[in-house]
Each structure stands twice: as structure tokens, then as C-alpha cells.
mmCIF file of C-alpha atoms in Angstrom:
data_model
loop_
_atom_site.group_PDB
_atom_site.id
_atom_site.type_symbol
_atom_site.label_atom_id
_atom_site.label_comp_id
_atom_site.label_asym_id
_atom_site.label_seq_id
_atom_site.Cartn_x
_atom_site.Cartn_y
_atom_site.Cartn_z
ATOM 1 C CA UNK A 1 113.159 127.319 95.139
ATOM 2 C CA UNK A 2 113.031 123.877 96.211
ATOM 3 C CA UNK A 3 114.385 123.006 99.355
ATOM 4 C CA UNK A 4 115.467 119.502 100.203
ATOM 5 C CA UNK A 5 114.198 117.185 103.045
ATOM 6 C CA UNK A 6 115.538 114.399 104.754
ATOM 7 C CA UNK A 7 112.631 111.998 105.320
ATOM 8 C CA UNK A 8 113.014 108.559 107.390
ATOM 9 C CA UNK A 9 110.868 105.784 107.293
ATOM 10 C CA UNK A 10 110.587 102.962 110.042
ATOM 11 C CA UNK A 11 108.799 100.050 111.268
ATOM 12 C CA UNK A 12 110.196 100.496 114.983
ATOM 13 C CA UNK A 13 107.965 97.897 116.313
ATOM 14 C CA UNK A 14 106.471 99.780 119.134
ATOM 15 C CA UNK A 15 107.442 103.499 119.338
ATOM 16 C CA UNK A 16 107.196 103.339 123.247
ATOM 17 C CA UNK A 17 110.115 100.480 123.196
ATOM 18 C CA UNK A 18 112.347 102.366 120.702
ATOM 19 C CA UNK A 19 112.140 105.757 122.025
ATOM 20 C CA UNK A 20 116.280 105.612 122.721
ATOM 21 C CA UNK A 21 117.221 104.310 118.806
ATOM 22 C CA UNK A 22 114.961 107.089 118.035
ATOM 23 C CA UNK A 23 117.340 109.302 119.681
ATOM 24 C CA UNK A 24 120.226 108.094 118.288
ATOM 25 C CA UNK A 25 118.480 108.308 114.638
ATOM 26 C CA UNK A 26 117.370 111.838 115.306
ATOM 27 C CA UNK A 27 121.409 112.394 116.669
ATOM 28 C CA UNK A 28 122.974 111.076 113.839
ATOM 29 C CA UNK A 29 120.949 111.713 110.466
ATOM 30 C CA UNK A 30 118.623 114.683 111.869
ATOM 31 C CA UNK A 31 115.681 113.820 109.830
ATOM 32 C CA UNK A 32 113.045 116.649 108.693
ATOM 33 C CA UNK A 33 110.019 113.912 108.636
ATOM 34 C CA UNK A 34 109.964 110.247 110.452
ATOM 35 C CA UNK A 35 107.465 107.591 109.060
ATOM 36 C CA UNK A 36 106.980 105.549 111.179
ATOM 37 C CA UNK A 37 105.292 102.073 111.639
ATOM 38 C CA UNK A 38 103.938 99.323 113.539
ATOM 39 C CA UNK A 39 103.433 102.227 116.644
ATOM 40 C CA UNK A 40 101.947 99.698 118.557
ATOM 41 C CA UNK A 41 99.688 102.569 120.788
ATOM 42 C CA UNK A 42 96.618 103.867 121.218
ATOM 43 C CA UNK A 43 96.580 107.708 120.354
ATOM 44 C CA UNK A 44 96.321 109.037 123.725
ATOM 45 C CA UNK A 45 99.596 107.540 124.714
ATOM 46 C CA UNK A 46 101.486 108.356 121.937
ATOM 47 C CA UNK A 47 104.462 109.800 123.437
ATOM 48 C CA UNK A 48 103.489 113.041 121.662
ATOM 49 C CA UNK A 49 105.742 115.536 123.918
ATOM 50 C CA UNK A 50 108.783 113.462 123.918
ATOM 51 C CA UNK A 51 108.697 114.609 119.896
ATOM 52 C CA UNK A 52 107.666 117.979 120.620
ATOM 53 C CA UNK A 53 110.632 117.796 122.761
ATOM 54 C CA UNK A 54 113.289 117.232 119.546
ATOM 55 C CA UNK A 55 111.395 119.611 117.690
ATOM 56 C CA UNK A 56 109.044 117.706 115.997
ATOM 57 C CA UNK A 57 106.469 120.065 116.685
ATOM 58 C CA UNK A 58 103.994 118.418 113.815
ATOM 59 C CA UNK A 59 102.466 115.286 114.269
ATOM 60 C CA UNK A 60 100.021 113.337 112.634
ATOM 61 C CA UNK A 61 98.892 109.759 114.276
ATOM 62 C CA UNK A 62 96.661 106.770 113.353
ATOM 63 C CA UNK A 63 96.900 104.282 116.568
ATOM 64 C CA UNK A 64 96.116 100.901 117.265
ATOM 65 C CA UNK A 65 96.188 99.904 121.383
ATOM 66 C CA UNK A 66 98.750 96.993 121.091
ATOM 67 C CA UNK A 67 98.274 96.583 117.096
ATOM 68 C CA UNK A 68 99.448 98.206 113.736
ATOM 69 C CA UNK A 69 99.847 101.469 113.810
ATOM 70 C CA UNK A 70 101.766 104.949 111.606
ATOM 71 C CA UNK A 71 102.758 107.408 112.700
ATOM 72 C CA UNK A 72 104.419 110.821 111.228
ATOM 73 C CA UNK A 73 106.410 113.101 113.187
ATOM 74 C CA UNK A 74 108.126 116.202 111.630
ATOM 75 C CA UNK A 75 109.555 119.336 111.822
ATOM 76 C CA UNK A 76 107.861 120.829 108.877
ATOM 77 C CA UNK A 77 104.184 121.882 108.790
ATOM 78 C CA UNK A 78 101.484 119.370 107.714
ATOM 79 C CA UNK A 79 97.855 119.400 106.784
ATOM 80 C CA UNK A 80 96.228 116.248 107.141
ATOM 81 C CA UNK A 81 94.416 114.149 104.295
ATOM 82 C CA UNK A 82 91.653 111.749 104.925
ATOM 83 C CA UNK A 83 92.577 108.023 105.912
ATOM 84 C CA UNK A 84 91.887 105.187 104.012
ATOM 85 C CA UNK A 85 90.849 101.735 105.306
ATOM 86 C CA UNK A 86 92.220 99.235 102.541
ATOM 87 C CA UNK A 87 91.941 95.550 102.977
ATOM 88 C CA UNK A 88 88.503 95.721 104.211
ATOM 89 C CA UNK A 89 89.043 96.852 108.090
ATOM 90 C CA UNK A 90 89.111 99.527 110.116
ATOM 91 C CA UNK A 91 92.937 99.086 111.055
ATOM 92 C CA UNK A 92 95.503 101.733 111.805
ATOM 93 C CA UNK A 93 97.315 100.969 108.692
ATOM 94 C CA UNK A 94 97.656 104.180 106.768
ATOM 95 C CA UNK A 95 97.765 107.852 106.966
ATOM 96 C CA UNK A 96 98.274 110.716 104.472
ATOM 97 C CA UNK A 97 99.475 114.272 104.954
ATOM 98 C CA UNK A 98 100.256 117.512 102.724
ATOM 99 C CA UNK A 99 103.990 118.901 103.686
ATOM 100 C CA UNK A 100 103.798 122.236 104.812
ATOM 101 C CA UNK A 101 103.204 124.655 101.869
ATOM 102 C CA UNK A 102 103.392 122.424 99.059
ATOM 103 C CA UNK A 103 101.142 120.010 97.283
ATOM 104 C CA UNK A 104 103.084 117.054 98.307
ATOM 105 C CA UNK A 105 100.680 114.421 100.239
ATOM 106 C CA UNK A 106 102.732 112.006 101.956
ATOM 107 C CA UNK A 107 100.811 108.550 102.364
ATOM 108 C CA UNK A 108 102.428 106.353 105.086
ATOM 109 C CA UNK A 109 101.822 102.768 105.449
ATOM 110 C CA UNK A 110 101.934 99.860 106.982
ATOM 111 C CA UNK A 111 100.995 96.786 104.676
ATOM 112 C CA UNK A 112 99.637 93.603 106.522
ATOM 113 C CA UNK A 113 102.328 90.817 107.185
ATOM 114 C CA UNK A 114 99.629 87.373 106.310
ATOM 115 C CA UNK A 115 100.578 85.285 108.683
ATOM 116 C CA UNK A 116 103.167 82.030 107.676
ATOM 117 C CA UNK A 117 101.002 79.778 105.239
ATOM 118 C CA UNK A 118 100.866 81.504 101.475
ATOM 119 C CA UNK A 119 97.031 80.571 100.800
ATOM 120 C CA UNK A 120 93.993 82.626 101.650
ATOM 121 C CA UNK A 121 92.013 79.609 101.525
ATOM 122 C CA UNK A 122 93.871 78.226 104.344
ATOM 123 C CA UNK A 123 94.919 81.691 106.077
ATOM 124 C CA UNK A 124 92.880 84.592 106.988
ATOM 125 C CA UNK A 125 95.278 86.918 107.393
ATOM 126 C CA UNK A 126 96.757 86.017 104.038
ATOM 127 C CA UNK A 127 93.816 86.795 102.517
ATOM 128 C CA UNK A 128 93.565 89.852 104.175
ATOM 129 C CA UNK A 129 97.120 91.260 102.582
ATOM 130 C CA UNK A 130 96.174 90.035 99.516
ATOM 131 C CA UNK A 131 92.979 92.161 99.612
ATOM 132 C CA UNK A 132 94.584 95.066 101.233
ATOM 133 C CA UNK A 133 97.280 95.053 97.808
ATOM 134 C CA UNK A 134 94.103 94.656 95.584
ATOM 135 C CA UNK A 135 92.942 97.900 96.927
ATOM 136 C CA UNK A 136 95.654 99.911 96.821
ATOM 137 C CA UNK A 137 96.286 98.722 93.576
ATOM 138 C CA UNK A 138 92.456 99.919 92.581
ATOM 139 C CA UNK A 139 93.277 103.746 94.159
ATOM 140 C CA UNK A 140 96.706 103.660 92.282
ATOM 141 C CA UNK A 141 95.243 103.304 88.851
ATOM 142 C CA UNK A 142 92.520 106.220 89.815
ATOM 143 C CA UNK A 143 95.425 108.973 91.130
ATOM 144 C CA UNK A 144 95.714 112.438 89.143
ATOM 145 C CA UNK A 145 98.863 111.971 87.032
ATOM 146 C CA UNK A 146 99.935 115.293 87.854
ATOM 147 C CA UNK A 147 99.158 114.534 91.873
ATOM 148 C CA UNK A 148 103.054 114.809 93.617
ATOM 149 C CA UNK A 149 102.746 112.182 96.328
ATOM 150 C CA UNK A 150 105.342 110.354 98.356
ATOM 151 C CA UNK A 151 104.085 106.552 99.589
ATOM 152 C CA UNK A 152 106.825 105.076 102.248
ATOM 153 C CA UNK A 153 106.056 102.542 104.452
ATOM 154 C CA UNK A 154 106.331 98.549 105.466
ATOM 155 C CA UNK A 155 104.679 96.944 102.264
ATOM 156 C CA UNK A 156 105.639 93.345 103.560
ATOM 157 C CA UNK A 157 106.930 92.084 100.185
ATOM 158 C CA UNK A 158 110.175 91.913 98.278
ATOM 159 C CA UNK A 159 108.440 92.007 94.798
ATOM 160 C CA UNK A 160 112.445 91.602 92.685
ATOM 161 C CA UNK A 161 114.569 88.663 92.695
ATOM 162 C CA UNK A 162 117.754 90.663 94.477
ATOM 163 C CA UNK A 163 115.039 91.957 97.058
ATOM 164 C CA UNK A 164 115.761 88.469 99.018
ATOM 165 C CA UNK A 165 118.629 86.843 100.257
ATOM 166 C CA UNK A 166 117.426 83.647 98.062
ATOM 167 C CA UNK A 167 114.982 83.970 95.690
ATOM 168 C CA UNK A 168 114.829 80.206 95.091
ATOM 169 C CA UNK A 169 114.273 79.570 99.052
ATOM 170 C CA UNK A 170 111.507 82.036 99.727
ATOM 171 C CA UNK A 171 109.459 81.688 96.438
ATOM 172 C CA UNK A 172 106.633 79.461 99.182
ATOM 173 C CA UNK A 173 107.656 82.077 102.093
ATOM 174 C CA UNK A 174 105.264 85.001 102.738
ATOM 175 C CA UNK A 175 106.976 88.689 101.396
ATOM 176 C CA UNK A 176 108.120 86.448 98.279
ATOM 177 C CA UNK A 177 105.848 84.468 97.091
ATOM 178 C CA UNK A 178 104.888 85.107 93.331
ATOM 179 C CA UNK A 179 100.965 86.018 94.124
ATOM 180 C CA UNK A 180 102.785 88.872 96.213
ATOM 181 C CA UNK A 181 105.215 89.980 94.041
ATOM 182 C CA UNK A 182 103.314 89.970 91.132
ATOM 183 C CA UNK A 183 100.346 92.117 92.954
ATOM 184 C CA UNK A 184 103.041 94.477 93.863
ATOM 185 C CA UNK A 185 104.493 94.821 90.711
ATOM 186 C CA UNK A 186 100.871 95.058 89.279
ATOM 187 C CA UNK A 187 100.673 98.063 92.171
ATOM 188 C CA UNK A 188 103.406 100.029 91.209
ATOM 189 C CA UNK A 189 102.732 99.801 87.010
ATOM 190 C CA UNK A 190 99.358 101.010 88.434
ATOM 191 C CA UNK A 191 100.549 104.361 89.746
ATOM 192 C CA UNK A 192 103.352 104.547 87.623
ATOM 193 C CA UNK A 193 105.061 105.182 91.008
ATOM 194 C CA UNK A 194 108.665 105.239 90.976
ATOM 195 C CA UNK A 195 110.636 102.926 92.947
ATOM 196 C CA UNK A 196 112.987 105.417 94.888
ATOM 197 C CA UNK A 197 115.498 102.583 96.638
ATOM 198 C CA UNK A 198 116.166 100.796 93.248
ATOM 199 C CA UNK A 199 117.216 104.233 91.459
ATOM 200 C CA UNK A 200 119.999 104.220 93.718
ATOM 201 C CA UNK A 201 120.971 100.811 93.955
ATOM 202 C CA UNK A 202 120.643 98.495 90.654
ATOM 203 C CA UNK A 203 118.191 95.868 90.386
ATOM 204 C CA UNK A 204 121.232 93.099 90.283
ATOM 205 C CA UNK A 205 122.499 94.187 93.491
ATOM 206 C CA UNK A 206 121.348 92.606 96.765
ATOM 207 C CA UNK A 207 119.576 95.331 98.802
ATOM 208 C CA UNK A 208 117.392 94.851 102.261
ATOM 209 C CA UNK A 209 115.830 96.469 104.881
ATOM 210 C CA UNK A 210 114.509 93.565 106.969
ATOM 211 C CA UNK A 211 116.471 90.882 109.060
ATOM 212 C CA UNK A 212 114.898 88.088 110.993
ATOM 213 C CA UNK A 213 115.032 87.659 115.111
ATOM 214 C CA UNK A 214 115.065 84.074 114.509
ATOM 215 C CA UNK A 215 118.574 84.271 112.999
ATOM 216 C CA UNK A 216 121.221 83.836 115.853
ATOM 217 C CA UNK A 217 124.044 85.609 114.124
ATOM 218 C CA UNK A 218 121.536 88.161 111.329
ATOM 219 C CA UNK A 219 124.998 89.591 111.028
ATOM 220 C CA UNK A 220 126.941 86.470 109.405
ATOM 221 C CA UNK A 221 123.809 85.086 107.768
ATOM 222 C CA UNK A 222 122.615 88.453 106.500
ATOM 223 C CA UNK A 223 119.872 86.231 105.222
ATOM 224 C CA UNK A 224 117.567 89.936 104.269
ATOM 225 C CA UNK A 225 114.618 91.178 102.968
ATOM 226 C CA UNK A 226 113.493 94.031 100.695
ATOM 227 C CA UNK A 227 110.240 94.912 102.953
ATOM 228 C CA UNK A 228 110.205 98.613 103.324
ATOM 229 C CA UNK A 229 109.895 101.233 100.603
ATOM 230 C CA UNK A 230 109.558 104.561 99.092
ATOM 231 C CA UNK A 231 107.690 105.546 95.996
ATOM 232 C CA UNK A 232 106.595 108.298 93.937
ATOM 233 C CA UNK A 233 104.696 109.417 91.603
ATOM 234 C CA UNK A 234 105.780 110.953 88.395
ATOM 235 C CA UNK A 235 105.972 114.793 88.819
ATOM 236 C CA UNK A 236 108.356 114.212 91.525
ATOM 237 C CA UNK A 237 110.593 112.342 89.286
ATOM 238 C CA UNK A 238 113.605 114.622 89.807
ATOM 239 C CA UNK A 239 113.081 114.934 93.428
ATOM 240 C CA UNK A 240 115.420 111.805 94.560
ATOM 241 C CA UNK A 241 118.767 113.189 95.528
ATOM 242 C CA UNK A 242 120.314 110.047 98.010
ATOM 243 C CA UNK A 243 119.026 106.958 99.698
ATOM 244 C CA UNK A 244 120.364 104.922 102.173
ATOM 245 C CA UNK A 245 119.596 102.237 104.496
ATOM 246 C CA UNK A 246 120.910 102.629 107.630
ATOM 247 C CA UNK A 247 121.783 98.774 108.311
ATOM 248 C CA UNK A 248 124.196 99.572 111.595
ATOM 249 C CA UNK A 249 120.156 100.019 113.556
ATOM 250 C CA UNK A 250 119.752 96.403 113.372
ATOM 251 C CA UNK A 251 123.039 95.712 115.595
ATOM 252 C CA UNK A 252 121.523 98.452 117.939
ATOM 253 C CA UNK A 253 120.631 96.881 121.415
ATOM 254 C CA UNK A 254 117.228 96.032 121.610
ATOM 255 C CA UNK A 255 116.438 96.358 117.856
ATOM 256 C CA UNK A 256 113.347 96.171 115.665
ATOM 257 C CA UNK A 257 113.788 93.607 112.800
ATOM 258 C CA UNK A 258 113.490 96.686 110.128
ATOM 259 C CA UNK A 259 115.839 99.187 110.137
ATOM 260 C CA UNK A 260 115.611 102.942 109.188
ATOM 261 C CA UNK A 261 115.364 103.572 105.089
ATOM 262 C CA UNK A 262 116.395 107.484 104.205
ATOM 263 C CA UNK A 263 115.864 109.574 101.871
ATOM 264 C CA UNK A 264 116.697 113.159 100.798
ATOM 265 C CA UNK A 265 114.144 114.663 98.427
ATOM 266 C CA UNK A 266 114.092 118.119 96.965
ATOM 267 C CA UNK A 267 110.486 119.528 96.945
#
């Protein structure tokens, strides 16, 4: 009998600073699994009790002193899965796990931001996103078909037109720029993965994740962007049963720019 989790992906911009929205998350949606990323800490000070603590006994982390960085706490069991270095370095940028008795691996990631000028002639770290895409696009095509897997994570682009507050503006911004969104939308024909927010909310309807510091009221702009996600793979087509994105975390004090994405998923 399946039994249905509540699953939580984050970018939380340094775990160590967001320890008390953590708290509140944990308070008010009591998660089974956090994903989280941009950790910001080197794995031996990971605040690996404070979980333990909550009853997030299981914990799998891929650390980064001062950079990058996933992290997956939960209160189910997990096995973990090898990393994989896409995009050509040895970053903390991904992870994958098996949840507890099932075959259900559970990749979470953190795609490269690449920098503010859209050309990897001109920037490096452009370049670099575009490469780490290429190669996640490469592993998507070679999955099992009948592999259940889960991807969630910071992917850094808003690949669909409603993913943005302006598609118009930010078609020369980086997380919009058509060599992005194309790429992604190359990615996700590649695994056939299925696009989890969008079956809940319809591709015509405006739908973010992401808001700037740089806006001094993010509130009355709510100028967004589409940046996180969660995707899966065909044999857990059924397995969606609600999303939501918990937009009140960006008004929190102290906030990261992303907020918390959630998802309950019957496996």
C-alpha cells in the first residue's frame, strides 16, 4: 500500500543562517523529506544533530565550505546512490538517495546560477551552466524508463513564458534567456520527466518560487521567477497528490530569495 510523503525542497541559502525558518517550516507543514540547497558548509559542520533533534534521524550531505551545497534531511530511511559531478567540476551540486524500502532514488540538485552576462564566450560561469544542463540532459536520455526517480532542486531557469514575471524583459536576463530555456526544455523531453508544479497550476497562470533582494518592496512588485522544481519520471506518474509553494517564507525575517516548494507524493 502506498503511503504518501510530504517532501520539501529549498534553496535556504546557508542552512547555518536559516536554522529558525527551518523551524517554523518543520512547525507548520511537518515535512517527511527536506531538499535542501545552496548549504553553504563544509560536511563536518553541518548542523547534523540539530536535525536529529526534529527527528530527522536520516541524513545524506554533499558540502561545499562557503559554496554550493545539498543537502537531504528526512525522517524516512535512505540508502545512498553515487554522486555525479555534471558541468565538468567537482562541486557539491548534486546528490541522490533511495527512500527507505522502495526503489525511489531521489536526485537533489542545485543547478549553477552563470553569473549576469548570457554568453559563455564572455562568461565563465555561463558556460559552466550551460555545460552542467548539457550533461544532465546526456544522463536523462540514458535513464531506465521503468527507473521511479524524483529530481527537485534549484535548476536556475524559468524554461515557460508564465515562469517569469515578464517574459519580454528577461528574454537577455540569465534563468530566461532562450539558450536556457530551450536546454531545459530539451532536458525534460529527454527524461520524459514530468513537470510536477505545472500539473497543478496551468501553464497560463503566473507561478514562482524566486524573488529578488534587490527589489525594495518584492511584495508589491512581485516581479518572480520559476527557479525551483520537481520532476519525475514516468512510473511515478500517479504519484502527485498536491503542490504548493509556500510564498508567506519570503516575508519571513531574514529570508532566502527562494522559498519552500511542497509536495505530497504517494509512493
Amino acid at each position: 500500500m502506498a503511503r504518501t510523503l510530504r517532501l520539501v525542497t529549498w534553496n535556504v541559502n546557508s542552512v547555518r543562517s536559516r536554522l529558525p525558518h527551518l523551524e517554523r517550516l518543520i512547525a507548520i507543514e511537518k515535512p517527511d523529506i527536506l531538499c535542501l540547497q545552496e548549504t553553504k558548509v563544509a560536511d563536518e559542520l553541518f548542523p547534523r544533530q540539530w536535525f536529529v533533534d526534529r527527528g530527522y534521524d536520516h541524513l545524506s550531505i554533499a558540502g561545499q565550505r562557503g559554496y554550493h551545497g545539498v543537502a537531504i534531511a528526512s525522517r524516512v530511511p535512505l540508502v545512498d546512490d553515487p554522486r555525479l559531478d555534471w558541468g565538468g567540476k567537482p562541486d557539491a551540486r548534486h546528490q541522490a538517495v533511495r527512500i527507505g524500502a522502495t526503489p525511489v532514488v531521489l536526485h537533489n540538485v542545485y543547478v549553477p546560477a552563470g553569473g549576469d552576462i548570457p554568453d559563455p564566450l564572455l562568461n565563465d560561469k555561463f558556460a559552466h551552466k550551460l555545460g552542467f544542463l548539457d550533461d544532465m540532459t546526456k544522463w536523462s536520455k540514458k535513464l531506465d524508463r521503468k527507473a521511479a526517480m524524483i529530481l527537485v532542486g534549484d535548476l536556475n531557469v524559468a524554461p515557460y513564458e508564465h515562469d517569469v514575471w515578464s517574459h519580454k524583459a528577461l528574454l537577455k536576463i540569465v534563468s530566461h534567456t532562450p539558450i536556457e530555456t530551450d536546454r531545459m526544455i530539451k532536458l525534460i523531453a529527454a527524461g520524459q520527466w514530468i513537470d510536477v508544479m505545472r500539473r497543478f497550476v496551468p501553464d497560463n497562470e503566473k507561478l514562482y518560487s524566486w524573488w529578488s533582494y534587490r527589489a525594495r518592496d518584492w511584495q508589491a512588485a512581485d516581479k518572480g521567477r520559476r527557479l525551483d522544481h520537481v520532476w519525475l519520471t514516468q512510473p511515478l506518474d500517479t504519484a502527485p497528490k498536491s503542490m504548493r509553494v509556500l510564498k508567506d517564507a519570503r516575508a519571513w525575517d531574514k529570508p532566502s530569495d527562494h522559498v519552500p516548494v511542497i509536495v505530497d507524493l504517494a509512493l
